[in-house]
Amino acid sequence: MNAITPPPGGNSHAVHLISLSINGKKHELEVRPWTTLLDLLRENLQMTGTKKGCDHGQCGACTVLVDGRRINSCLTLAVMHDGAELTTIEGLASEDALHPMQAAFVKHDAFQCGYCTPGQICSAVGLANEGRAHSSAEIREMMSGNLCRCGAYNNIHDAVQEALPVCRGEGTA
Amino acid sequence: MTAMQSPVGKPLDRVDGPKKVTGQAQYAGEFDAPGLLYGSAVSSAIARGRILTLHTEAAENVPGVRLVLTHLNRPKMAGENDAYEDMDAADGAPFRPLYNDRVLYSGQPIALVVAEDLEIARHAVSLIEVEYDVESHETDLYAQLDRAHDAPAELPEARGNVDAALAKSDQTIDVEYRVPVEHHNPMEPHASTVMYFPDGSLLIYDKTQGTQNSQAYIEQIFGLEGQVRVRAPFVGGAFGSGLRPQYQLVLAVMASLTLKAPVRVTLTRQQMFTFGYRPRMSQRLRMGASADGKLQAIEHSVIGQTSRFEDFTEHVAEWSGMLYHCDNVALKYSLVPLDVYTPLDMRAPGATEGVYALESAMDELACAVGMDPVEFRLANYTDFNANEGKPYSSKELRACYAQGAARFDWNKRSAEPRSMREGHELIGMGMATGVWEAMQMPASAKAALCSDGTLRVSSATTDIGTGTYTVMTQIAAAAFGLPVERVEFRLGDSSFPKAPLQGGSFTVSSVGSAVQKACDALKEKIWEAARQLADSPLAQGAVDDLRFVDGRLQLGDSPEHGMALEDIVATCGPIEAEVDGKPGEAREKYATATHSAVFAEVRVDEALGTLRVVRIVSAVAAGRVVNPKTAGSQIQGGVIWGIGQALQEETLIDHKLGRYMNHNLAEYHIPVHADSPELDVIFVEEHDEIVNALGSKGVGEIGIVGVAAAIGNAVYHATGKRVRELPITLDKVL
Ligand code: FES
Ligand code: FES
């Protein structure tokens, strides 16, 4: 899949060929050296589930999982991730069921406008993958890079607390 | 037979929840079109003056740049000020983007680069150089107080004689409270995507709290009557920032009209600080009370900032004339025009600032009189709004105090400041009252029974995170005795029935009442259709006998005299009804408001002055709550906003440059997860048959009101220090 339009007007900037697995699907992509992972997703691939709240690493709305770990996709360049496995909010649910973290967010009303939500959920799933956040205080501290202007923090906390053990495979849903 | 339980009042999960947690919910800047172009705005670097030259050649020569729009080559737009007035316009001449060479404030858009991709557009913006004729500017409210003029606001008449009453009072206070500029900063930056059709008509995805507001505005200023449709299926927060059409909308439309192509303009986070905001203001309160704690006089004088081009007003002082019983009241409001953008309604506009000052001053007066803050408020309780000369349609504020205090364990508080501590931390407990209007606006709605038996209801309103999709679905499902899965509520489209702006906590009250009415009208139509059918089991009977139960229409309690709704439409075809709703006449004789009691506990490190809010209880009286889950979230969100207002939020301006300096989310602090306290929301029972047909008052604003005062009062209780300027940062506490 070709991710970009040909350089307009004979622009001779180098494009780089990278291969990226996104939500389990392999992509061969031509990217410019300055394209962030976030813009690659949102603008080139029309995967707009990952949000842009600041473009400066200050809000967490763009959080995705690279090889299972949390990363602010606005702060990293796409070319740096050749060969990586990327998971975005679009890749968490299975065909017929929400991911346990997603289901917990719905159950606890852990969002209002929903704009910070993909980032919150990816962060929380990342915490599970990384084996972190084993207490309420740790959840609050480690989720603090994900701003929610709607102020859904306590419900997010409750959702994360409930779903983390399930995500770690420690309990049942 | 067992009728399905009504979904109204149930804590249903949001119907749009699955879309939001899977990334399927699409916001204004996320709609795509073949050949979509990207606009990036150039912001002025000076606060006041004229543009002499815009050097755009370098930008225009970047491969992929299609256009650089400026005031010199923009499409034709209306000349008269009136055309720019929108549904939430302030008094004066609204700002007109790219209208001419005048620079009215720092950050003003002065050009738009349109390119084939976002990165090219952004790069080209950096190549534009501007020569200005710089004029001196004024942005500091406190340096310009002598230029204050009366605000164009209809304040209630003064009553009694404040000076005489103050002279006779046993205890008086005369204090000034100050609040800073704050910015809305919804997580989704403002964006508009304009789709251009060959016939010249436009479909616009806009970040807005009023699809029909944006539509009318664009039609007026570009002379496009009947050619504009605006959609906003999802809005990533707004809090007032979407009440007026913002400049990215105008710029995107200009580019689209010029290039006859689809264009998207998304503002950067920095540019989110280049339009409306909560204004900086000074509030002086002179109050007096008798020795037994009866309020004798209140004078509330407000001086706020506004722009040079519009006089922005909100209800700041009014609350002081209506919340308590007091016979001598004077309310004053003036404005100082500065070289800044016009302020804009922001969550509980006016009350957030005004009630903060009033409720802080009430705490000071309670201390002066030597009364418990709750007792002091109860001593001055009233069921009568003296501003309007009308009784409240309902006011369960006493229950808010009682239930809030009980949940908080208020009786464990010792009255003396600095009397409670744990280790190196001082403990403070404070409380405040909250109040907001319970308004209702005219609104319309359409209800249709579709051929598959689903009930489809629509309105042009939006859902900015408030839960509109969900509560309207519940109201319609309840009216028809249908499970919510069989109801689809559609919103966010200017072509749908008329809705007011989504703000002021009047969406459930206005649109919800219209939905209910549309459902009632549809029921009659369905019956009319069904009784005409051959051998109709519904042929006999009167309107009063109609029952809509479990997806059936029947007469009384006898299912044999009934038909399934699917069967009716299968024979008769789809049936629909559209109605216009307006505020009921019963409201006229009453004042209507929501109330709350907020209790806060803070911990202050004695040596370092670091401050945290550990616990908040908010007890709210808002009439009938349609969905306690989403309503609870609204209150929680409001409380979090109150914490931000109390301790963190302040947009700082460098008055030499006339420019905001902390215009990003790292330096403009808002609460994060770790700042969120233990938070208890209580909805007290409140019955109100006057406020509207649903008896529901709306909860979007009341959550924030009073929170900053409760926290400030708790800080005083902890430290003995009265901080009268927000935000309460540690330097002010030490
Ligand atoms: S958009 Fe990446 S952190 Fe805000
Ligand atoms: S849900 Fe709106 S910003 Fe978090």
JSON list of C-alpha atoms and ligand atoms in Angstrom, two decimals, chain A residues 38 42 50-63 71-76 115 145-147, chain B residues 187 269 665, ligand 1:
[
{"chain": "A", "resi": 38, "resn": "LEU", "atom": "CA", "xyz": [0.78, 10.12, 14.14]},
{"chain": "A", "resi": 42, "resn": "ARG", "atom": "CA", "xyz": [-4.17, 9.96, 10.58]},
{"chain": "A", "resi": 50, "resn": "THR", "atom": "CA", "xyz": [-5.53, 7.85, 17.13]},
{"chain": "A", "resi": 51, "resn": "LYS", "atom": "CA", "xyz": [-6.04, 11.48, 18.11]},
{"chain": "A", "resi": 52, "resn": "LYS", "atom": "CA", "xyz": [-3.97, 14.64, 17.94]},
{"chain": "A", "resi": 53, "resn": "GLY", "atom": "CA", "xyz": [-4.47, 16.95, 20.90]},
{"chain": "A", "resi": 54, "resn": "CYS", "atom": "CA", "xyz": [-1.25, 18.94, 20.91]},
{"chain": "A", "resi": 55, "resn": "ASP", "atom": "CA", "xyz": [1.34, 17.48, 18.50]},
{"chain": "A", "resi": 56, "resn": "HIS", "atom": "CA", "xyz": [3.96, 18.21, 21.18]},
{"chain": "A", "resi": 57, "resn": "GLY", "atom": "CA", "xyz": [3.96, 15.22, 23.48]},
{"chain": "A", "resi": 58, "resn": "GLN", "atom": "CA", "xyz": [1.93, 17.08, 26.10]},
{"chain": "A", "resi": 59, "resn": "CYS", "atom": "CA", "xyz": [-1.46, 15.39, 26.12]},
{"chain": "A", "resi": 60, "resn": "GLY", "atom": "CA", "xyz": [-1.25, 11.67, 25.37]},
{"chain": "A", "resi": 61, "resn": "ALA", "atom": "CA", "xyz": [-4.17, 11.67, 22.91]},
{"chain": "A", "resi": 62, "resn": "CYS", "atom": "CA", "xyz": [-1.89, 10.11, 20.28]},
{"chain": "A", "resi": 63, "resn": "THR", "atom": "CA", "xyz": [-0.77, 7.18, 22.41]},
{"chain": "A", "resi": 71, "resn": "ILE", "atom": "CA", "xyz": [4.47, 5.75, 22.87]},
{"chain": "A", "resi": 72, "resn": "ASN", "atom": "CA", "xyz": [3.32, 9.26, 21.96]},
{"chain": "A", "resi": 73, "resn": "SER", "atom": "CA", "xyz": [3.03, 8.87, 18.21]},
{"chain": "A", "resi": 74, "resn": "CYS", "atom": "CA", "xyz": [3.31, 12.64, 17.64]},
{"chain": "A", "resi": 75, "resn": "LEU", "atom": "CA", "xyz": [6.81, 12.60, 19.10]},
{"chain": "A", "resi": 76, "resn": "THR", "atom": "CA", "xyz": [8.30, 9.91, 16.94]},
{"chain": "A", "resi": 115, "resn": "TYR", "atom": "CA", "xyz": [-11.45, 12.46, 22.17]},
{"chain": "A", "resi": 145, "resn": "GLY", "atom": "CA", "xyz": [0.40, 11.73, 30.76]},
{"chain": "A", "resi": 146, "resn": "ASN", "atom": "CA", "xyz": [-3.06, 11.27, 29.29]},
{"chain": "A", "resi": 147, "resn": "LEU", "atom": "CA", "xyz": [-5.05, 14.45, 29.77]},
{"chain": "B", "resi": 187, "resn": "MET", "atom": "CA", "xyz": [-8.84, 18.00, 23.80]},
{"chain": "B", "resi": 269, "resn": "ARG", "atom": "CA", "xyz": [-2.87, 23.76, 20.22]},
{"chain": "B", "resi": 665, "resn": "LEU", "atom": "CA", "xyz": [-0.69, 22.09, 27.49]},
{"chain": "C", "resi": 1, "resn": "FES", "atom": "S1", "xyz": [-0.83, 14.72, 20.34]},
{"chain": "C", "resi": 1, "resn": "FES", "atom": "FE1", "xyz": [0.82, 13.55, 20.98]},
{"chain": "C", "resi": 1, "resn": "FES", "atom": "S2", "xyz": [0.95, 13.99, 23.06]},
{"chain": "C", "resi": 1, "resn": "FES", "atom": "FE2", "xyz": [-0.57, 15.34, 22.38]}
]
